[in-house]
mmCIF file of N, CA and C in Angstrom:
data_model
loop_
_atom_site.group_PDB
_atom_site.id
_atom_site.type_symbol
_atom_site.label_atom_id
_atom_site.label_comp_id
_atom_site.label_asym_id
_atom_site.label_seq_id
_atom_site.Cartn_x
_atom_site.Cartn_y
_atom_site.Cartn_z
ATOM 1 N N MET A 1 201.408 139.646 -91.497
ATOM 2 C CA MET A 1 202.624 139.129 -90.920
ATOM 3 C C MET A 1 202.258 138.461 -89.608
ATOM 4 N N HIS A 2 202.641 137.216 -89.487
ATOM 5 C CA HIS A 2 202.293 136.423 -88.313
ATOM 6 C C HIS A 2 203.468 136.372 -87.348
ATOM 7 N N PHE A 3 203.322 137.009 -86.212
ATOM 8 C CA PHE A 3 204.272 136.943 -85.105
ATOM 9 C C PHE A 3 203.677 135.972 -84.101
ATOM 10 N N GLY A 4 203.886 134.695 -84.302
ATOM 11 C CA GLY A 4 203.210 133.706 -83.483
ATOM 12 C C GLY A 4 201.713 133.830 -83.706
ATOM 13 N N ASP A 5 200.964 134.036 -82.617
ATOM 14 C CA ASP A 5 199.512 134.184 -82.700
ATOM 15 C C ASP A 5 199.065 135.609 -83.003
ATOM 16 N N VAL A 6 200.008 136.548 -83.020
ATOM 17 C CA VAL A 6 199.675 137.954 -83.263
ATOM 18 C C VAL A 6 199.860 138.267 -84.746
ATOM 19 N N ILE A 7 198.817 138.810 -85.344
ATOM 20 C CA ILE A 7 198.883 139.194 -86.750
ATOM 21 C C ILE A 7 199.085 140.708 -86.828
ATOM 22 N N ILE A 8 200.122 141.096 -87.569
ATOM 23 C CA ILE A 8 200.414 142.510 -87.797
ATOM 24 C C ILE A 8 200.115 142.793 -89.268
ATOM 25 N N PRO A 9 198.966 143.404 -89.557
ATOM 26 C CA PRO A 9 198.646 143.703 -90.957
ATOM 27 C C PRO A 9 199.463 144.888 -91.457
ATOM 28 N N GLY A 10 199.740 144.880 -92.745
ATOM 29 C CA GLY A 10 200.465 145.979 -93.353
ATOM 30 C C GLY A 10 200.048 146.143 -94.801
ATOM 31 N N THR A 11 200.399 147.280 -95.351
ATOM 32 C CA THR A 11 200.140 147.563 -96.751
ATOM 33 C C THR A 11 201.467 147.840 -97.427
ATOM 34 N N LEU A 12 201.752 147.098 -98.493
ATOM 35 C CA LEU A 12 202.976 147.311 -99.253
ATOM 36 C C LEU A 12 202.738 148.349 -100.336
ATOM 37 N N ASN A 13 203.797 149.072 -100.694
ATOM 38 C CA ASN A 13 203.676 150.102 -101.728
ATOM 39 C C ASN A 13 203.997 149.527 -103.113
ATOM 40 N N ASP A 14 204.136 150.381 -104.097
ATOM 41 C CA ASP A 14 204.351 149.941 -105.477
ATOM 42 C C ASP A 14 205.823 149.910 -105.882
ATOM 43 N N SER A 15 206.732 149.999 -104.907
ATOM 44 C CA SER A 15 208.161 150.017 -105.249
ATOM 45 C C SER A 15 208.608 148.676 -105.837
ATOM 46 N N ILE A 16 209.729 148.704 -106.537
ATOM 47 C CA ILE A 16 210.326 147.477 -107.080
ATOM 48 C C ILE A 16 210.582 146.486 -105.944
ATOM 49 N N THR A 17 211.022 147.005 -104.801
ATOM 50 C CA THR A 17 211.363 146.160 -103.654
ATOM 51 C C THR A 17 210.122 145.483 -103.088
ATOM 52 N N ALA A 18 209.052 146.235 -102.917
ATOM 53 C CA ALA A 18 207.806 145.651 -102.406
ATOM 54 C C ALA A 18 207.255 144.615 -103.375
ATOM 55 N N GLN A 19 207.320 144.917 -104.653
ATOM 56 C CA GLN A 19 206.817 143.985 -105.655
ATOM 57 C C GLN A 19 207.643 142.699 -105.678
ATOM 58 N N ASP A 20 208.952 142.811 -105.445
ATOM 59 C CA ASP A 20 209.803 141.619 -105.374
ATOM 60 C C ASP A 20 209.423 140.778 -104.156
ATOM 61 N N LEU A 21 209.159 141.429 -103.023
ATOM 62 C CA LEU A 21 208.717 140.678 -101.846
ATOM 63 C C LEU A 21 207.408 139.952 -102.139
ATOM 64 N N ILE A 22 206.463 140.637 -102.745
ATOM 65 C CA ILE A 22 205.170 140.026 -103.074
ATOM 66 C C ILE A 22 205.369 138.784 -103.943
ATOM 67 N N SER A 23 206.322 138.842 -104.854
ATOM 68 C CA SER A 23 206.563 137.690 -105.734
ATOM 69 C C SER A 23 207.103 136.479 -104.981
ATOM 70 N N LYS A 24 207.647 136.692 -103.797
ATOM 71 C CA LYS A 24 208.224 135.611 -102.988
ATOM 72 C C LYS A 24 207.237 135.043 -101.955
ATOM 73 N N LEU A 25 206.082 135.682 -101.801
ATOM 74 C CA LEU A 25 205.138 135.278 -100.751
ATOM 75 C C LEU A 25 204.499 133.934 -101.058
ATOM 76 N N PRO A 26 204.186 133.142 -100.044
ATOM 77 C CA PRO A 26 204.485 133.381 -98.628
ATOM 78 C C PRO A 26 205.983 133.243 -98.353
ATOM 79 N N TYR A 27 206.468 134.056 -97.421
ATOM 80 C CA TYR A 27 207.894 134.111 -97.102
ATOM 81 C C TYR A 27 208.040 134.158 -95.583
ATOM 82 N N THR A 28 209.012 133.434 -95.068
ATOM 83 C CA THR A 28 209.272 133.437 -93.629
ATOM 84 C C THR A 28 210.659 134.002 -93.370
ATOM 85 N N VAL A 29 210.739 134.924 -92.434
ATOM 86 C CA VAL A 29 212.013 135.524 -92.037
ATOM 87 C C VAL A 29 212.092 135.521 -90.511
ATOM 88 N N HIS A 30 213.251 135.154 -89.985
ATOM 89 C CA HIS A 30 213.470 135.149 -88.535
ATOM 90 C C HIS A 30 213.865 136.560 -88.112
ATOM 91 N N VAL A 31 213.108 137.141 -87.183
ATOM 92 C CA VAL A 31 213.380 138.493 -86.707
ATOM 93 C C VAL A 31 213.594 138.501 -85.203
ATOM 94 N N ASN A 32 214.345 139.493 -84.760
ATOM 95 C CA ASN A 32 214.575 139.736 -83.333
ATOM 96 C C ASN A 32 214.115 141.137 -83.003
ATOM 97 N N ARG A 33 213.703 141.318 -81.763
ATOM 98 C CA ARG A 33 213.302 142.637 -81.317
ATOM 99 C C ARG A 33 214.533 143.420 -80.874
ATOM 100 N N TYR A 34 214.596 144.662 -81.302
ATOM 101 C CA TYR A 34 215.630 145.597 -80.880
ATOM 102 C C TYR A 34 214.942 146.841 -80.330
ATOM 103 N N SER A 35 215.693 147.869 -79.980
ATOM 104 C CA SER A 35 215.114 149.027 -79.308
ATOM 105 C C SER A 35 214.056 149.739 -80.137
ATOM 106 N N HIS A 36 214.194 149.761 -81.452
ATOM 107 C CA HIS A 36 213.237 150.516 -82.274
ATOM 108 C C HIS A 36 212.588 149.704 -83.383
ATOM 109 N N ASP A 37 212.887 148.390 -83.443
ATOM 110 C CA ASP A 37 212.330 147.607 -84.544
ATOM 111 C C ASP A 37 212.371 146.113 -84.273
ATOM 112 N N PHE A 38 211.738 145.382 -85.180
ATOM 113 C CA PHE A 38 211.974 143.952 -85.345
ATOM 114 C C PHE A 38 212.753 143.853 -86.638
ATOM 115 N N CYS A 39 213.823 143.076 -86.623
ATOM 116 C CA CYS A 39 214.719 143.040 -87.764
ATOM 117 C C CYS A 39 215.265 141.634 -87.950
ATOM 118 N N GLY A 40 215.379 141.217 -89.220
ATOM 119 C CA GLY A 40 215.974 139.932 -89.530
ATOM 120 C C GLY A 40 216.582 139.934 -90.924
ATOM 121 N N VAL A 41 217.590 139.105 -91.095
ATOM 122 C CA VAL A 41 218.269 139.005 -92.391
ATOM 123 C C VAL A 41 217.458 138.093 -93.306
ATOM 124 N N MET A 42 217.216 138.561 -94.508
ATOM 125 C CA MET A 42 216.488 137.782 -95.505
ATOM 126 C C MET A 42 217.451 136.850 -96.236
ATOM 127 N N ASP A 43 217.060 135.606 -96.412
ATOM 128 C CA ASP A 43 217.875 134.652 -97.170
ATOM 129 C C ASP A 43 217.914 135.008 -98.646
ATOM 130 N N ASP A 44 216.845 135.610 -99.120
ATOM 131 C CA ASP A 44 216.723 135.999 -100.519
ATOM 132 C C ASP A 44 216.624 137.521 -100.585
ATOM 133 N N PRO A 45 217.752 138.218 -100.837
ATOM 134 C CA PRO A 45 217.711 139.683 -100.889
ATOM 135 C C PRO A 45 216.691 140.188 -101.895
ATOM 136 N N LEU A 46 216.163 141.360 -101.624
ATOM 137 C CA LEU A 46 215.171 141.965 -102.499
ATOM 138 C C LEU A 46 215.819 142.915 -103.492
ATOM 139 N N GLU A 47 215.232 142.988 -104.663
ATOM 140 C CA GLU A 47 215.673 143.969 -105.658
ATOM 141 C C GLU A 47 215.323 145.362 -105.152
ATOM 142 N N PHE A 48 216.101 146.351 -105.583
ATOM 143 C CA PHE A 48 215.783 147.730 -105.231
ATOM 144 C C PHE A 48 216.367 148.673 -106.271
ATOM 145 N N SER A 49 215.812 149.856 -106.296
ATOM 146 C CA SER A 49 216.307 150.917 -107.157
ATOM 147 C C SER A 49 217.099 151.881 -106.280
ATOM 148 N N GLU A 50 218.282 152.279 -106.731
ATOM 149 C CA GLU A 50 219.116 153.208 -105.949
ATOM 150 C C GLU A 50 218.355 154.480 -105.589
ATOM 151 N N GLU A 51 217.447 154.913 -106.455
ATOM 152 C CA GLU A 51 216.704 156.155 -106.176
ATOM 153 C C GLU A 51 215.748 156.010 -104.990
ATOM 154 N N ASP A 52 215.440 154.780 -104.570
ATOM 155 C CA ASP A 52 214.561 154.567 -103.425
ATOM 156 C C ASP A 52 215.316 154.458 -102.092
ATOM 157 N N VAL A 53 216.640 154.403 -102.140
ATOM 158 C CA VAL A 53 217.449 154.245 -100.931
ATOM 159 C C VAL A 53 217.572 155.600 -100.229
ATOM 160 N N HIS A 54 217.359 155.600 -98.904
ATOM 161 C CA HIS A 54 217.392 156.843 -98.135
ATOM 162 C C HIS A 54 217.845 156.568 -96.696
ATOM 163 N N TYR A 55 218.003 157.641 -95.937
ATOM 164 C CA TYR A 55 218.304 157.558 -94.507
ATOM 165 C C TYR A 55 217.013 157.776 -93.729
ATOM 166 N N GLY A 56 216.908 157.102 -92.576
ATOM 167 C CA GLY A 56 215.800 157.328 -91.655
ATOM 168 C C GLY A 56 214.532 156.576 -91.993
ATOM 169 N N TRP A 57 213.526 156.742 -91.120
ATOM 170 C CA TRP A 57 212.235 156.096 -91.287
ATOM 171 C C TRP A 57 211.176 156.850 -90.496
ATOM 172 N N LEU A 58 209.949 156.466 -90.705
ATOM 173 C CA LEU A 58 208.818 156.913 -89.890
ATOM 174 C C LEU A 58 208.341 155.707 -89.093
ATOM 175 N N ASN A 59 207.920 155.940 -87.864
ATOM 176 C CA ASN A 59 207.385 154.839 -87.065
ATOM 177 C C ASN A 59 206.222 154.195 -87.810
ATOM 178 N N GLY A 60 206.257 152.866 -87.866
ATOM 179 C CA GLY A 60 205.242 152.119 -88.593
ATOM 180 C C GLY A 60 205.718 151.657 -89.955
ATOM 181 N N ASP A 61 206.897 152.132 -90.386
ATOM 182 C CA ASP A 61 207.425 151.734 -91.694
ATOM 183 C C ASP A 61 207.845 150.268 -91.717
ATOM 184 N N ILE A 62 207.656 149.660 -92.858
ATOM 185 C CA ILE A 62 208.234 148.354 -93.187
ATOM 186 C C ILE A 62 209.329 148.675 -94.200
ATOM 187 N N ASP A 63 210.568 148.335 -93.863
ATOM 188 C CA ASP A 63 211.704 148.687 -94.704
ATOM 189 C C ASP A 63 212.559 147.473 -95.038
ATOM 190 N N PHE A 64 213.331 147.637 -96.096
ATOM 191 C CA PHE A 64 214.387 146.700 -96.451
ATOM 192 C C PHE A 64 215.678 147.490 -96.395
ATOM 193 N N ALA A 65 216.635 147.030 -95.579
ATOM 194 C CA ALA A 65 217.938 147.699 -95.483
ATOM 195 C C ALA A 65 218.899 147.003 -96.435
ATOM 196 N N THR A 66 219.328 147.723 -97.443
ATOM 197 C CA THR A 66 220.094 147.132 -98.532
ATOM 198 C C THR A 66 221.521 146.754 -98.144
ATOM 199 N N ASP A 67 222.056 147.338 -97.071
ATOM 200 C CA ASP A 67 223.447 147.079 -96.704
ATOM 201 C C ASP A 67 223.658 145.707 -96.077
ATOM 202 N N ALA A 68 222.595 145.080 -95.587
ATOM 203 C CA ALA A 68 222.747 143.759 -94.963
ATOM 204 C C ALA A 68 221.535 142.865 -95.192
ATOM 205 N N ASP A 69 220.698 143.209 -96.157
ATOM 206 C CA ASP A 69 219.510 142.413 -96.490
ATOM 207 C C ASP A 69 218.562 142.250 -95.314
ATOM 208 N N TYR A 70 218.383 143.333 -94.546
ATOM 209 C CA TYR A 70 217.497 143.317 -93.381
ATOM 210 C C TYR A 70 216.057 143.623 -93.767
ATOM 211 N N PHE A 71 215.138 142.798 -93.285
ATOM 212 C CA PHE A 71 213.707 143.091 -93.313
ATOM 213 C C PHE A 71 213.406 143.709 -91.963
ATOM 214 N N THR A 72 212.831 144.897 -91.933
ATOM 215 C CA THR A 72 212.595 145.587 -90.668
ATOM 216 C C THR A 72 211.177 146.130 -90.581
ATOM 217 N N ILE A 73 210.653 146.070 -89.361
ATOM 218 C CA ILE A 73 209.394 146.744 -89.050
ATOM 219 C C ILE A 73 209.729 147.707 -87.922
ATOM 220 N N LEU A 74 209.645 148.987 -88.212
ATOM 221 C CA LEU A 74 210.123 150.038 -87.317
ATOM 222 C C LEU A 74 208.964 150.649 -86.543
ATOM 223 N N PHE A 75 209.144 150.759 -85.220
ATOM 224 C CA PHE A 75 208.045 151.270 -84.409
ATOM 225 C C PHE A 75 208.453 152.360 -83.427
ATOM 226 N N GLU A 76 209.736 152.757 -83.421
ATOM 227 C CA GLU A 76 210.184 153.800 -82.506
ATOM 228 C C GLU A 76 211.348 154.569 -83.102
ATOM 229 N N ASP A 77 211.603 155.749 -82.546
ATOM 230 C CA ASP A 77 212.794 156.557 -82.837
ATOM 231 C C ASP A 77 212.840 157.157 -84.232
ATOM 232 N N ASP A 78 211.671 157.451 -84.827
ATOM 233 C CA ASP A 78 211.737 158.144 -86.117
ATOM 234 C C ASP A 78 212.237 159.570 -85.892
ATOM 235 N N GLY A 79 212.476 160.266 -86.961
ATOM 236 C CA GLY A 79 212.994 161.631 -86.858
ATOM 237 C C GLY A 79 214.506 161.653 -86.761
ATOM 238 N N LYS A 80 215.032 162.540 -85.918
ATOM 239 C CA LYS A 80 216.474 162.766 -85.816
ATOM 240 C C LYS A 80 217.279 161.494 -85.588
ATOM 241 N N LYS A 81 216.841 160.671 -84.636
ATOM 242 C CA LYS A 81 217.611 159.464 -84.310
ATOM 243 C C LYS A 81 217.672 158.503 -85.502
ATOM 244 N N SER A 82 216.585 158.370 -86.221
ATOM 245 C CA SER A 82 216.555 157.417 -87.341
ATOM 246 C C SER A 82 217.431 157.873 -88.508
ATOM 247 N N GLU A 83 217.715 159.164 -88.583
ATOM 248 C CA GLU A 83 218.475 159.693 -89.717
ATOM 249 C C GLU A 83 219.916 159.200 -89.754
ATOM 250 N N GLN A 84 220.390 158.585 -88.672
ATOM 251 C CA GLN A 84 221.751 158.042 -88.675
ATOM 252 C C GLN A 84 221.817 156.678 -89.361
ATOM 253 N N TYR A 85 220.667 156.085 -89.650
ATOM 254 C CA TYR A 85 220.592 154.773 -90.285
ATOM 255 C C TYR A 85 220.309 154.933 -91.770
ATOM 256 N N GLY A 86 221.231 154.482 -92.590
ATOM 257 C CA GLY A 86 221.083 154.611 -94.037
ATOM 258 C C GLY A 86 220.698 153.316 -94.696
ATOM 259 N N TYR A 87 220.734 153.351 -96.007
ATOM 260 C CA TYR A 87 220.476 152.179 -96.843
ATOM 261 C C TYR A 87 219.069 151.618 -96.665
ATOM 262 N N GLN A 88 218.108 152.483 -96.348
ATOM 263 C CA GLN A 88 216.724 152.075 -96.132
ATOM 264 C C GLN A 88 215.914 152.228 -97.414
ATOM 265 N N VAL A 89 215.103 151.218 -97.697
ATOM 266 C CA VAL A 89 214.117 151.307 -98.772
ATOM 267 C C VAL A 89 212.765 151.007 -98.147
ATOM 268 N N ASN A 90 211.874 151.982 -98.216
ATOM 269 C CA ASN A 90 210.545 151.748 -97.651
ATOM 270 C C ASN A 90 209.735 150.878 -98.596
ATOM 271 N N ILE A 91 209.115 149.829 -98.017
ATOM 272 C CA ILE A 91 208.277 148.949 -98.841
ATOM 273 C C ILE A 91 206.827 148.941 -98.379
ATOM 274 N N GLY A 92 206.537 149.648 -97.282
ATOM 275 C CA GLY A 92 205.160 149.695 -96.817
ATOM 276 C C GLY A 92 205.042 150.250 -95.420
ATOM 277 N N LYS A 93 203.867 149.973 -94.826
ATOM 278 C CA LYS A 93 203.523 150.523 -93.519
ATOM 279 C C LYS A 93 202.613 149.538 -92.811
ATOM 280 N N ILE A 94 202.802 149.409 -91.491
ATOM 281 C CA ILE A 94 201.884 148.546 -90.758
ATOM 282 C C ILE A 94 200.550 149.265 -90.583
ATOM 283 N N ASP A 95 199.480 148.478 -90.515
ATOM 284 C CA ASP A 95 198.121 149.019 -90.457
ATOM 285 C C ASP A 95 197.467 148.731 -89.110
ATOM 286 N N ILE A 96 198.212 148.948 -88.039
ATOM 287 C CA ILE A 96 197.714 148.654 -86.702
ATOM 288 C C ILE A 96 198.401 149.618 -85.742
ATOM 289 N N GLU A 97 197.813 149.827 -84.582
ATOM 290 C CA GLU A 97 198.431 150.683 -83.579
ATOM 291 C C GLU A 97 199.855 150.208 -83.293
ATOM 292 N N LEU A 98 200.789 151.132 -83.209
ATOM 293 C CA LEU A 98 202.181 150.781 -82.950
ATOM 294 C C LEU A 98 202.360 150.021 -81.637
ATOM 295 N N SER A 99 201.492 150.265 -80.669
ATOM 296 C CA SER A 99 201.614 149.591 -79.375
ATOM 297 C C SER A 99 201.481 148.076 -79.497
ATOM 298 N N VAL A 100 200.753 147.601 -80.497
ATOM 299 C CA VAL A 100 200.574 146.157 -80.666
ATOM 300 C C VAL A 100 201.922 145.490 -80.958
ATOM 301 N N ILE A 101 202.708 146.085 -81.833
ATOM 302 C CA ILE A 101 204.002 145.489 -82.163
ATOM 303 C C ILE A 101 205.067 145.858 -81.132
ATOM 304 N N SER A 102 205.003 147.059 -80.577
ATOM 305 C CA SER A 102 206.039 147.468 -79.626
ATOM 306 C C SER A 102 205.952 146.701 -78.307
ATOM 307 N N GLN A 103 204.813 146.091 -78.029
ATOM 308 C CA GLN A 103 204.663 145.301 -76.802
ATOM 309 C C GLN A 103 205.187 143.875 -76.959
ATOM 310 N N LEU A 104 205.457 143.449 -78.188
ATOM 311 C CA LEU A 104 206.000 142.114 -78.421
ATOM 312 C C LEU A 104 207.471 142.084 -78.020
ATOM 313 N N THR A 105 207.938 140.929 -77.554
ATOM 314 C CA THR A 105 209.333 140.778 -77.171
ATOM 315 C C THR A 105 209.898 139.499 -77.778
ATOM 316 N N GLY A 106 211.215 139.423 -77.854
ATOM 317 C CA GLY A 106 211.855 138.184 -78.258
ATOM 318 C C GLY A 106 212.072 138.056 -79.740
ATOM 319 N N SER A 107 212.099 136.797 -80.192
ATOM 320 C CA SER A 107 212.368 136.440 -81.585
ATOM 321 C C SER A 107 211.190 135.682 -82.171
ATOM 322 N N TYR A 108 211.017 135.826 -83.474
ATOM 323 C CA TYR A 108 209.908 135.167 -84.161
ATOM 324 C C TYR A 108 210.343 134.714 -85.544
ATOM 325 N N ASP A 109 209.765 133.607 -85.991
ATOM 326 C CA ASP A 109 209.810 133.246 -87.395
ATOM 327 C C ASP A 109 208.538 133.834 -87.989
ATOM 328 N N VAL A 110 208.661 134.983 -88.625
ATOM 329 C CA VAL A 110 207.498 135.718 -89.116
ATOM 330 C C VAL A 110 207.116 135.225 -90.507
ATOM 331 N N LEU A 111 205.895 134.742 -90.602
ATOM 332 C CA LEU A 111 205.336 134.342 -91.887
ATOM 333 C C LEU A 111 204.675 135.579 -92.489
ATOM 334 N N ILE A 112 205.129 135.943 -93.684
ATOM 335 C CA ILE A 112 204.554 137.081 -94.423
ATOM 336 C C ILE A 112 203.742 136.482 -95.560
ATOM 337 N N GLU A 113 202.486 136.873 -95.614
ATOM 338 C CA GLU A 113 201.628 136.367 -96.695
ATOM 339 C C GLU A 113 200.622 137.439 -97.065
ATOM 340 N N LEU A 114 200.043 137.287 -98.265
ATOM 341 C CA LEU A 114 199.000 138.207 -98.689
ATOM 342 C C LEU A 114 197.728 137.941 -97.926
ATOM 343 N N ALA A 115 197.013 138.998 -97.602
ATOM 344 C CA ALA A 115 195.720 138.855 -96.924
ATOM 345 C C ALA A 115 194.703 138.293 -97.905
ATOM 346 N N ASP A 116 193.711 137.612 -97.350
ATOM 347 C CA ASP A 116 192.629 137.060 -98.184
ATOM 348 C C ASP A 116 191.743 138.161 -98.713
#
């Protein structure tokens, strides 16, 4: 995932949602930084299975929020605080220190592509 000149590597899982994202790559989504994540609305919603929808996240998760077609990369507030946020489908995890993404600010047109 390209945040300008900063590359945030991640690993996607085998869920229906992750596989749907892979089928769309390369894909660009506009994201904004918020208190615990980078989040942006996807123009092309991802498929998901109801059994994969849950509340909360772990720091470092890459999620799709089904209630508003949000692509999110979460880096803070896992545990109790995150449990108030529902409609989450985990599609992967970032593969870099959380400080790299948490130090970024502002908005980005994030290009998501498969690694070579």
